[in-house]
PDB file of C-alpha atoms in Angstrom:
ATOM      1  CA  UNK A   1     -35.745  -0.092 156.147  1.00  0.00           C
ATOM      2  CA  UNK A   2     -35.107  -3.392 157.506  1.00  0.00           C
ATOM      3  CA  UNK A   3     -31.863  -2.864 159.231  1.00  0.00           C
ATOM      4  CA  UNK A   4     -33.122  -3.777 162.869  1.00  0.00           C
ATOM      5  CA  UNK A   5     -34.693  -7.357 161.508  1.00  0.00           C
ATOM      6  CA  UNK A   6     -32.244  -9.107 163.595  1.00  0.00           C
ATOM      7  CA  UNK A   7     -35.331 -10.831 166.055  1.00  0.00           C
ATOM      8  CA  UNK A   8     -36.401 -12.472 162.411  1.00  0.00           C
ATOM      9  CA  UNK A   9     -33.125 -14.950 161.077  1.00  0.00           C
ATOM     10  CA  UNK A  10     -35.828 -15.758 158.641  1.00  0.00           C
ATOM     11  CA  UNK A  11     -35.839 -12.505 156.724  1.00  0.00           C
ATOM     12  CA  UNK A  12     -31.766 -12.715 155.986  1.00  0.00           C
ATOM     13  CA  UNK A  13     -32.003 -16.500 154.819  1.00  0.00           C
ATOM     14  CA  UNK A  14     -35.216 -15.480 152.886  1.00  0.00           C
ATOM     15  CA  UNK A  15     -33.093 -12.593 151.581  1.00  0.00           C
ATOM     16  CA  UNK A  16     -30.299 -14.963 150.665  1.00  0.00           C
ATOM     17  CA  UNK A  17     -32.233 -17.648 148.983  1.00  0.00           C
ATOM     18  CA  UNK A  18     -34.836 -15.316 147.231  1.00  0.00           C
ATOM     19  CA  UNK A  19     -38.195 -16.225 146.519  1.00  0.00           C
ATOM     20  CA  UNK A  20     -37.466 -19.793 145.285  1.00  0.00           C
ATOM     21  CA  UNK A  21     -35.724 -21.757 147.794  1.00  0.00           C
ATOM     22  CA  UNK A  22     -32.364 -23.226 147.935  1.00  0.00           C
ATOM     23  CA  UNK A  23     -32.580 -26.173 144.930  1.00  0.00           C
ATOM     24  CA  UNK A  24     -33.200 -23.172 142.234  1.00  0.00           C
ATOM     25  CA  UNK A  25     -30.756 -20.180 143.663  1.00  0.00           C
ATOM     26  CA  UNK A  26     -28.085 -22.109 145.248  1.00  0.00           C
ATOM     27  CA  UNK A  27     -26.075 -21.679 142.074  1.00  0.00           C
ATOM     28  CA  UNK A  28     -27.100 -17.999 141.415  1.00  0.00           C
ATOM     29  CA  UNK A  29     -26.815 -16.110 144.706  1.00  0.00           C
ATOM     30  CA  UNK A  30     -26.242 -11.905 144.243  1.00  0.00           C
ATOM     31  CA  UNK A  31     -23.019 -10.973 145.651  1.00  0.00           C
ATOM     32  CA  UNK A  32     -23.900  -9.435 149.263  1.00  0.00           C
ATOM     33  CA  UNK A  33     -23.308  -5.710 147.671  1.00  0.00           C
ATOM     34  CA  UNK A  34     -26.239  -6.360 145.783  1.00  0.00           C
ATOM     35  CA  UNK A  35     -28.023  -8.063 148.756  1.00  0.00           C
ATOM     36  CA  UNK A  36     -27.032  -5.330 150.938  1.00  0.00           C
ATOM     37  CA  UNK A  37     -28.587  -3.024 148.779  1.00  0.00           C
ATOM     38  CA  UNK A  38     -32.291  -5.168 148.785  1.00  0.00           C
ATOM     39  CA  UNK A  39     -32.302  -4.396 152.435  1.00  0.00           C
ATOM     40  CA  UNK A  40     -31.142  -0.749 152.406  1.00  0.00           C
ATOM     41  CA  UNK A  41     -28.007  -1.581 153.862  1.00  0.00           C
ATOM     42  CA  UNK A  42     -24.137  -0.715 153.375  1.00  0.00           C
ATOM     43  CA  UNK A  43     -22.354  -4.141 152.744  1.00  0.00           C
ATOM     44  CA  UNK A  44     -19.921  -3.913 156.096  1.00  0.00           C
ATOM     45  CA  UNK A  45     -23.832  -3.415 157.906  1.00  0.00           C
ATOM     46  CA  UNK A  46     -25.371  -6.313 155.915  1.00  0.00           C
ATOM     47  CA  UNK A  47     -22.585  -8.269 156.983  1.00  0.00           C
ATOM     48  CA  UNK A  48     -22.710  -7.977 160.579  1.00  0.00           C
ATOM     49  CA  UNK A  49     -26.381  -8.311 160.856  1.00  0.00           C
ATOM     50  CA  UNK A  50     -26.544 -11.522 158.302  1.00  0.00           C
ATOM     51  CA  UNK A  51     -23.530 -12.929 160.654  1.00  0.00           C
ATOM     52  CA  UNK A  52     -26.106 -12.146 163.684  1.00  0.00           C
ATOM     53  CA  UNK A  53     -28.448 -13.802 162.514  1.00  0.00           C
ATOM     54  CA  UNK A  54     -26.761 -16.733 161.191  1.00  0.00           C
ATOM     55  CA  UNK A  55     -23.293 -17.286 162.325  1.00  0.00           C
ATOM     56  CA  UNK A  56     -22.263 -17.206 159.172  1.00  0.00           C
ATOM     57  CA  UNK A  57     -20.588 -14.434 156.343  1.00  0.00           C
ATOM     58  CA  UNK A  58     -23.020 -14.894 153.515  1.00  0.00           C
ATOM     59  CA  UNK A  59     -20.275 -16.359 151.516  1.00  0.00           C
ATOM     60  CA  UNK A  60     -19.623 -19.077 154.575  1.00  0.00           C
ATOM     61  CA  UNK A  61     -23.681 -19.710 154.050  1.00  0.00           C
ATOM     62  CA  UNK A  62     -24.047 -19.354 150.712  1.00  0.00           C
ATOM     63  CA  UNK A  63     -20.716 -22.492 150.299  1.00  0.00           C
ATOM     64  CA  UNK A  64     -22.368 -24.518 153.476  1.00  0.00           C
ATOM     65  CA  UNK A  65     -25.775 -24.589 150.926  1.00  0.00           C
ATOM     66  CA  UNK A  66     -24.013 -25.389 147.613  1.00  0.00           C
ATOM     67  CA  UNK A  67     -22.201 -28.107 149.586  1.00  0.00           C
ATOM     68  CA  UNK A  68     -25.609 -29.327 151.038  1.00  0.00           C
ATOM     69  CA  UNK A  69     -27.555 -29.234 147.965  1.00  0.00           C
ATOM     70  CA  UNK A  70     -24.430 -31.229 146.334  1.00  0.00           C
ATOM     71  CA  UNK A  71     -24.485 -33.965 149.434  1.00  0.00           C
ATOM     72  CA  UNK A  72     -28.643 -34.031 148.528  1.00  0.00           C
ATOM     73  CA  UNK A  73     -27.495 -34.797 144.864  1.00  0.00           C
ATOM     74  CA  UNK A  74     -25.170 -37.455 145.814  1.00  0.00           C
ATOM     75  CA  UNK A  75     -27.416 -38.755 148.490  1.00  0.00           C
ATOM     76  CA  UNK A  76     -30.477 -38.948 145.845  1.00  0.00           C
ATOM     77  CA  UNK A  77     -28.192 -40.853 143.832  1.00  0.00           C
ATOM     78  CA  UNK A  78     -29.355 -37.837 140.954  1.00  0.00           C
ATOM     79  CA  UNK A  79     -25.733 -37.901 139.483  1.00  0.00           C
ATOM     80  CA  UNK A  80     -21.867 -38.630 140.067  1.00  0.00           C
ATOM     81  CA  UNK A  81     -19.431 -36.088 142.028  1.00  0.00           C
ATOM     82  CA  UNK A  82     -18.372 -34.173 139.248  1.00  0.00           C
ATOM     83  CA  UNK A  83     -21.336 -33.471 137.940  1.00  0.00           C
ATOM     84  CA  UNK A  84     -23.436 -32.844 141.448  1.00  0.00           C
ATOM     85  CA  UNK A  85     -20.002 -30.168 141.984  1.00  0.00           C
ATOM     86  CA  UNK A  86     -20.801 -28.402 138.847  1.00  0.00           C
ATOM     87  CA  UNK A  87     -24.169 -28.211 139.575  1.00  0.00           C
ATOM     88  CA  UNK A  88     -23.542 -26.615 142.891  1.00  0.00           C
ATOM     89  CA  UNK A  89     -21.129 -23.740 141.112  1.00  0.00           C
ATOM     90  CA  UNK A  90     -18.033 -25.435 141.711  1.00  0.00           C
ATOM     91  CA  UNK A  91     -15.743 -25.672 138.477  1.00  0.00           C
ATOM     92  CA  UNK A  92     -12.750 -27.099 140.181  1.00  0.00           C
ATOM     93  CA  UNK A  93     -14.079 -31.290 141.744  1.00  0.00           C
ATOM     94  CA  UNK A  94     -10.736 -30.827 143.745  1.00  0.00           C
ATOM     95  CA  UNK A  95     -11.603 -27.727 144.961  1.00  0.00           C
ATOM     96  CA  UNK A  96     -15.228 -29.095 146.185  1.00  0.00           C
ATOM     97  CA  UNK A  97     -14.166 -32.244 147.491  1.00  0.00           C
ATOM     98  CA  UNK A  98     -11.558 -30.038 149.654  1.00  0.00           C
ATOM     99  CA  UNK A  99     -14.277 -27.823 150.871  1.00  0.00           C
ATOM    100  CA  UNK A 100     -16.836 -30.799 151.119  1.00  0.00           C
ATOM    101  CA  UNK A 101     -14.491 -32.755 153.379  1.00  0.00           C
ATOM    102  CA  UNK A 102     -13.923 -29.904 155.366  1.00  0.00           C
ATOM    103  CA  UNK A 103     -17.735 -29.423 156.159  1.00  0.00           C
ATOM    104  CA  UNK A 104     -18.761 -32.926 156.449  1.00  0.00           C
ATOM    105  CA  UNK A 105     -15.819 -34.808 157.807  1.00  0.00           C
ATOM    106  CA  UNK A 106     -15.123 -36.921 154.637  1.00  0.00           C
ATOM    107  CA  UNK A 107     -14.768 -37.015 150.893  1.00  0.00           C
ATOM    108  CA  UNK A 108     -17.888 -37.257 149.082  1.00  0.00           C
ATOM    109  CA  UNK A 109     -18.113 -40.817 148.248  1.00  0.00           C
ATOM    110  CA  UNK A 110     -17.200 -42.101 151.317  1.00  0.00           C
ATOM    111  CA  UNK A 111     -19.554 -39.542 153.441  1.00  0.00           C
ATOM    112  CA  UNK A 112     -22.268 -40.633 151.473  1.00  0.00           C
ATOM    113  CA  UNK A 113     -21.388 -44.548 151.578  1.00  0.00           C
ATOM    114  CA  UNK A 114     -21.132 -43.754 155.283  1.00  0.00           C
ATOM    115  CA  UNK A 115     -24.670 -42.455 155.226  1.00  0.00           C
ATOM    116  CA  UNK A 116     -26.381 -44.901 153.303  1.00  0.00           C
ATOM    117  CA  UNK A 117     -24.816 -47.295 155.701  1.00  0.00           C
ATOM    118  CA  UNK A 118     -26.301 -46.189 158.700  1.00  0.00           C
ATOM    119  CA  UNK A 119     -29.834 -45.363 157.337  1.00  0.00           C
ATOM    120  CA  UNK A 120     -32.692 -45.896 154.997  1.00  0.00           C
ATOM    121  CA  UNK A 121     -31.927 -43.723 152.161  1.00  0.00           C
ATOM    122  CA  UNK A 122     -34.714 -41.176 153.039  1.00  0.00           C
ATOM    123  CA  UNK A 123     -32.615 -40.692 156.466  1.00  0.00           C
ATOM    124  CA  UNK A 124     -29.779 -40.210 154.533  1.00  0.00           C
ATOM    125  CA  UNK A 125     -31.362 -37.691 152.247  1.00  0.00           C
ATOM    126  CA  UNK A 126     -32.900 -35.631 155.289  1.00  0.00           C
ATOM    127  CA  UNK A 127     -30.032 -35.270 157.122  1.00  0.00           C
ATOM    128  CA  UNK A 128     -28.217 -33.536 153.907  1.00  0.00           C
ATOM    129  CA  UNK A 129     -30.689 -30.580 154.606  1.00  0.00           C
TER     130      UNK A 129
END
């Protein structure tokens, strides 16, 4: 069915983020079997042509968003690191602020600190997404 979408990224990250957009399905992503199955594909095949498209695993993408929408959170000033990694999915903060210093360079509060030094707020904010 859609198997030789590659010349469209847009259709996989559609795919991946459903109809609503990253703030409301960041949390609740389908496993890629279940993805897979949306675009008539085996998983191993969903894989590779999700990867194609967007350098990524789907679980690689679907972590870089949750840690994105968290930075956003944090950024926004919308709640403390705890609560912005629960929000994400995370329901280990060591765990996140592992896998958000890995991604961004630094632990939370000091990436964001960092930001909001260097930048109007607003800049801050858009270059979390």
């Amino acid at each position: 069915m859609l198997s030789d979408s590659l010349g469209a990224p847009t259709f996989w990250i559609r795919l991946v983020l459903g109809k609503e957009g990253p703030a409301d399905t960041v949390v609740g992503l389908d496993s890629s079997v279940d993805l897979a199955g949306e675009a008539d594909m085996s998983e191993s095949a969903f894989h590779r042509h999700f990867k194609a498209a967007t350098t990524l695993s789907p679980l690689q993408y679907q972590k870089q968003l949750r840690l994105q929408e968290a930075r956003r959170l944090l950024l926004a000033r919308q709640c403390d690191v705890a609560s912005a990694a629960h929000r994400v999915g995370y329901e280990s903060p060591s765990q996140f602020s592992r896998e958000y210093s890995r991604l961004f360079g630094a632990p939370p509060l000091r990436d964001v600190e960092q930001l909001l030094q260097h930048g109007s707020t607003a800049d801050a904010v858009s270059l979390a997404g």
